[in-house]
Coordinates of C-alpha atoms in Angstrom, one line a residue:
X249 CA 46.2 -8.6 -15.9
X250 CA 43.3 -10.6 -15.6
X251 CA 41.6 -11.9 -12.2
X252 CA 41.6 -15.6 -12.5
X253 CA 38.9 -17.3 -9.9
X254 CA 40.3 -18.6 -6.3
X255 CA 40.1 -23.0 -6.5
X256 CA 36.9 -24.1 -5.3
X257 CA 35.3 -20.3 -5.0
X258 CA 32.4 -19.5 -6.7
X259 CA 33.6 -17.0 -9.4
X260 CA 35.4 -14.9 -6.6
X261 CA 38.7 -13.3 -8.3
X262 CA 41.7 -13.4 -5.9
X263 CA 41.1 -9.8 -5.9
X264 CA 37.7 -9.8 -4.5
X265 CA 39.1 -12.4 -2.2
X266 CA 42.5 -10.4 -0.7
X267 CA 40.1 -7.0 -0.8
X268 CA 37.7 -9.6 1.4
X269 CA 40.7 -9.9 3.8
X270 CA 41.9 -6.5 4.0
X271 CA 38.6 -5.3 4.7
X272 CA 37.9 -7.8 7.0
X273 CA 41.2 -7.1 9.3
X274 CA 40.3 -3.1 8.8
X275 CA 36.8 -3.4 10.2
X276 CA 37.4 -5.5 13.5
X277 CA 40.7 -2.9 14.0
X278 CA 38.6 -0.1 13.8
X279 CA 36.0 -1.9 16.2
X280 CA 38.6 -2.2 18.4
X281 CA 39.3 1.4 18.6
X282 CA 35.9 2.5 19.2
X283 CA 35.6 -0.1 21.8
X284 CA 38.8 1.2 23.5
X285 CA 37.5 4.4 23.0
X286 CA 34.2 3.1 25.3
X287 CA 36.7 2.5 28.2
X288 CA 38.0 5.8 28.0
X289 CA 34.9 7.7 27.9
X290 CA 33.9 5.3 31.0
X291 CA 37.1 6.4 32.9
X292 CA 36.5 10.3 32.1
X293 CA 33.1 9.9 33.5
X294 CA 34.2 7.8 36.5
X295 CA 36.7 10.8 37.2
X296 CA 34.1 13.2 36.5
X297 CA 31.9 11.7 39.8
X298 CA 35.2 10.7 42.2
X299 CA 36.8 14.4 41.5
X300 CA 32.9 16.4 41.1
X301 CA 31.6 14.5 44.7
X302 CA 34.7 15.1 46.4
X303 CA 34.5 18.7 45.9
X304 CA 30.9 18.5 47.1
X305 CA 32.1 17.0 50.2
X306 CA 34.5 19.1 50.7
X307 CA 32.6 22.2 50.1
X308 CA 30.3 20.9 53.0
X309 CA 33.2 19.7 55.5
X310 CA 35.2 22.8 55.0
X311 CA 32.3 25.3 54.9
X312 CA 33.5 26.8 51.8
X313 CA 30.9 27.4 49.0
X314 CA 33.6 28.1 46.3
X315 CA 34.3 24.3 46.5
X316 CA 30.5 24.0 44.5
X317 CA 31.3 25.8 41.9
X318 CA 35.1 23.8 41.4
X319 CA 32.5 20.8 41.7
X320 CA 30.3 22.4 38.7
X321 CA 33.4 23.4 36.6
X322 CA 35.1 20.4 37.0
X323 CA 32.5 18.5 35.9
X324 CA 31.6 20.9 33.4
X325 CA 35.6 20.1 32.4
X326 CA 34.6 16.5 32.2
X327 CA 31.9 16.7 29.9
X328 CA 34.0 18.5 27.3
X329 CA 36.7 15.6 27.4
X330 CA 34.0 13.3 27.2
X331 CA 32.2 14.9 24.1
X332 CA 35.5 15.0 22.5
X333 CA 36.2 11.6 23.1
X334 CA 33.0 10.6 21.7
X335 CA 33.7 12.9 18.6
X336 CA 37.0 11.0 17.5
X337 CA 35.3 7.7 18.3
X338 CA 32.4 8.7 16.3
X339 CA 34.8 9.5 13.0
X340 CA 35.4 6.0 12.6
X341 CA 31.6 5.0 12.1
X342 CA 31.3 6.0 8.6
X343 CA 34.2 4.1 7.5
X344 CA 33.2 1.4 9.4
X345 CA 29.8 1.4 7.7
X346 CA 31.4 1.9 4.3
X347 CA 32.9 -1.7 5.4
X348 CA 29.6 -3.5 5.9
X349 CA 28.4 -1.9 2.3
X350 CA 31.2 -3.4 0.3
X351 CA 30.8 -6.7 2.1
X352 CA 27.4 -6.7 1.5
X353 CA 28.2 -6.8 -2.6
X354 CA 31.0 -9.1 -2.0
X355 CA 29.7 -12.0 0.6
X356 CA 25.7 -11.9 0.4
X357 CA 24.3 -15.2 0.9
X358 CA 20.5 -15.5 0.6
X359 CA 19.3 -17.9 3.2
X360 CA 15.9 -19.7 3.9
X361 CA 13.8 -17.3 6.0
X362 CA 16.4 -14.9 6.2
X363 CA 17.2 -13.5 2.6
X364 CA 20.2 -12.0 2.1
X365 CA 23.0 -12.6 5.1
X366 CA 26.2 -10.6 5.0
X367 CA 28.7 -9.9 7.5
X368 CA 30.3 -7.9 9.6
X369 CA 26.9 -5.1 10.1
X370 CA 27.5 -3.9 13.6
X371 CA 27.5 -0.7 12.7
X372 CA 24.1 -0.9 10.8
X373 CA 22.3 -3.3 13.2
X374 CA 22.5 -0.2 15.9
X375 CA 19.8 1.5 13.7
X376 CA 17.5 -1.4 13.8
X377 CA 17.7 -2.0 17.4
X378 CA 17.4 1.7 18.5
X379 CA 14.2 0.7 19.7
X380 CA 12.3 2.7 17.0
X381 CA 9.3 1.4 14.8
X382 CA 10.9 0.4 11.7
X383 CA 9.2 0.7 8.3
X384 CA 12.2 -1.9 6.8
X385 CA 13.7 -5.0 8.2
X386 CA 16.9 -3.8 8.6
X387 CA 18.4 -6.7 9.3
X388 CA 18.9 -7.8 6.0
X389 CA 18.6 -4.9 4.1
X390 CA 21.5 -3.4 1.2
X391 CA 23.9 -0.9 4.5
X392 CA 22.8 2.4 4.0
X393 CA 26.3 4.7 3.8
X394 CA 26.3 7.3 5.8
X395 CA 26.2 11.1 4.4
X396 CA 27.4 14.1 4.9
X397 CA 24.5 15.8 6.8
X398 CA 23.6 12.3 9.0
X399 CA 27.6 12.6 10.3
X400 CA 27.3 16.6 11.0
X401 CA 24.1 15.8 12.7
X402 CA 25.5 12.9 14.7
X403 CA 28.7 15.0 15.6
X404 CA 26.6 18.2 16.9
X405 CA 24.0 16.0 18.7
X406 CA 26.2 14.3 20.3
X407 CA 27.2 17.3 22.9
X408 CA 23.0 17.0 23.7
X409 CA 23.3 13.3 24.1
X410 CA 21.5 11.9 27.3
X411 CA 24.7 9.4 26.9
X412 CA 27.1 12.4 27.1
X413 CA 25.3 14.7 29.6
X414 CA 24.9 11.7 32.4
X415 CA 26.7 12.0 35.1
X416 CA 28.4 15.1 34.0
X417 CA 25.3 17.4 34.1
X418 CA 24.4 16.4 37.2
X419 CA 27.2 17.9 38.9
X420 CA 27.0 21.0 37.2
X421 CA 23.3 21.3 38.1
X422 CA 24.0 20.5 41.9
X423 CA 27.4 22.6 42.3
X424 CA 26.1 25.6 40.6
X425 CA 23.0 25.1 42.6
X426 CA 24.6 25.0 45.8
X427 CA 26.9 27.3 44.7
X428 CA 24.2 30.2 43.7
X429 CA 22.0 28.9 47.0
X430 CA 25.3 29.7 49.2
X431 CA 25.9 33.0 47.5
X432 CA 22.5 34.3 48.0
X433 CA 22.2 33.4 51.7
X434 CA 19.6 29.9 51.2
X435 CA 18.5 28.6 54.5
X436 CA 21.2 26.0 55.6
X437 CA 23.7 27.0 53.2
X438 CA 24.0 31.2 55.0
X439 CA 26.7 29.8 56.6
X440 CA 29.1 28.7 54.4
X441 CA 31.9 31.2 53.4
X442 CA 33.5 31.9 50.1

């Protein structure tokens, strides 16, 4: 069968056109997963604090230093749950930016003073606004697809990730602090009792 051009189109074949649309609709569901995805990992890290604190607290008000190291492994707990939330939202980049590479063949227009314009490219305007110096504009360039070795790295880096770490860390640095201070008799903290 043979692709006859869409009315008024510009040589686009309806295929072009209904793969157009279907990646389209794909691309803006999976943004919506990795934005709901956001909320979670906002929510585990909100829990993280409230439950992390409390134990804190509570550690203080009942004079029981066991109560830092609950704070330190829950939040330890936290940051795991976290991670793996950030891991499952991460699998859908690639895929998104497989997206932005096809529409870039399929809808370039090259524009006065901007060259070519395609979109969607939320995925690959990240990179050029990571704050880094660029030696390429980005902005306009042909999507770079993601490899194998750039999603390994991104999926092992992201248990290091300042992003990931924060608040999380600073729990388990404080309870296990106050925990090992209390254990070995630290002024102010002799006191407390297992």
């Amino acid at each position: 069968m043979v692709d006859a051009a869409a009315p008024g189109d510009r040589g686009i074949t309806l295929r072009e056109e209904a793969l157009r649309e279907d990646l389209s609709k794909e691309y803006y569901a999976i943004l919506d997963v990795v934005s709901a995805f956001d909320g979670r990992i906002v929510t585990v890290k909100g829990w993280s604090v409230t439950l992390s604190l409390a134990a804190l607290g509570l550690g203080f008000q009942q004079q029981h230093y066991a109560l830092f190291g609950l704070a330190a492994a829950t939040a330890l707990g936290f940051w795991f749950i976290d991670v793996l939330f950030k891991g499952y939202q991460m699998r859908y980049y690639p895929r998104m930016r497989d997206i932005e590479l096809a529409a870039y063949h399929l809808n370039q227009v090259v524009l006065p003073d901007l060259g070519a314009v395609t979109a969607p490219r939320i995925d690959m305007s990240w990179g050029y606004h990571a704050g880094r110096k660029q030696d390429v504009d980005w902005r306009t360039a042909v999507p770079a697809r993601r490899n194998p070795e750039e999603i390994r790295s991104m999926m092992v880096r992201r248990f290091w990730s300042p992003n990931q770490l924060f608040p999380h860390m600073v729990a388990v640095v404080l309870g296990a602090g106050l925990f090992l201070g209390a254990l070995q008799g630290a002024p102010g903290l002799g006191q407390l009792q297992l």
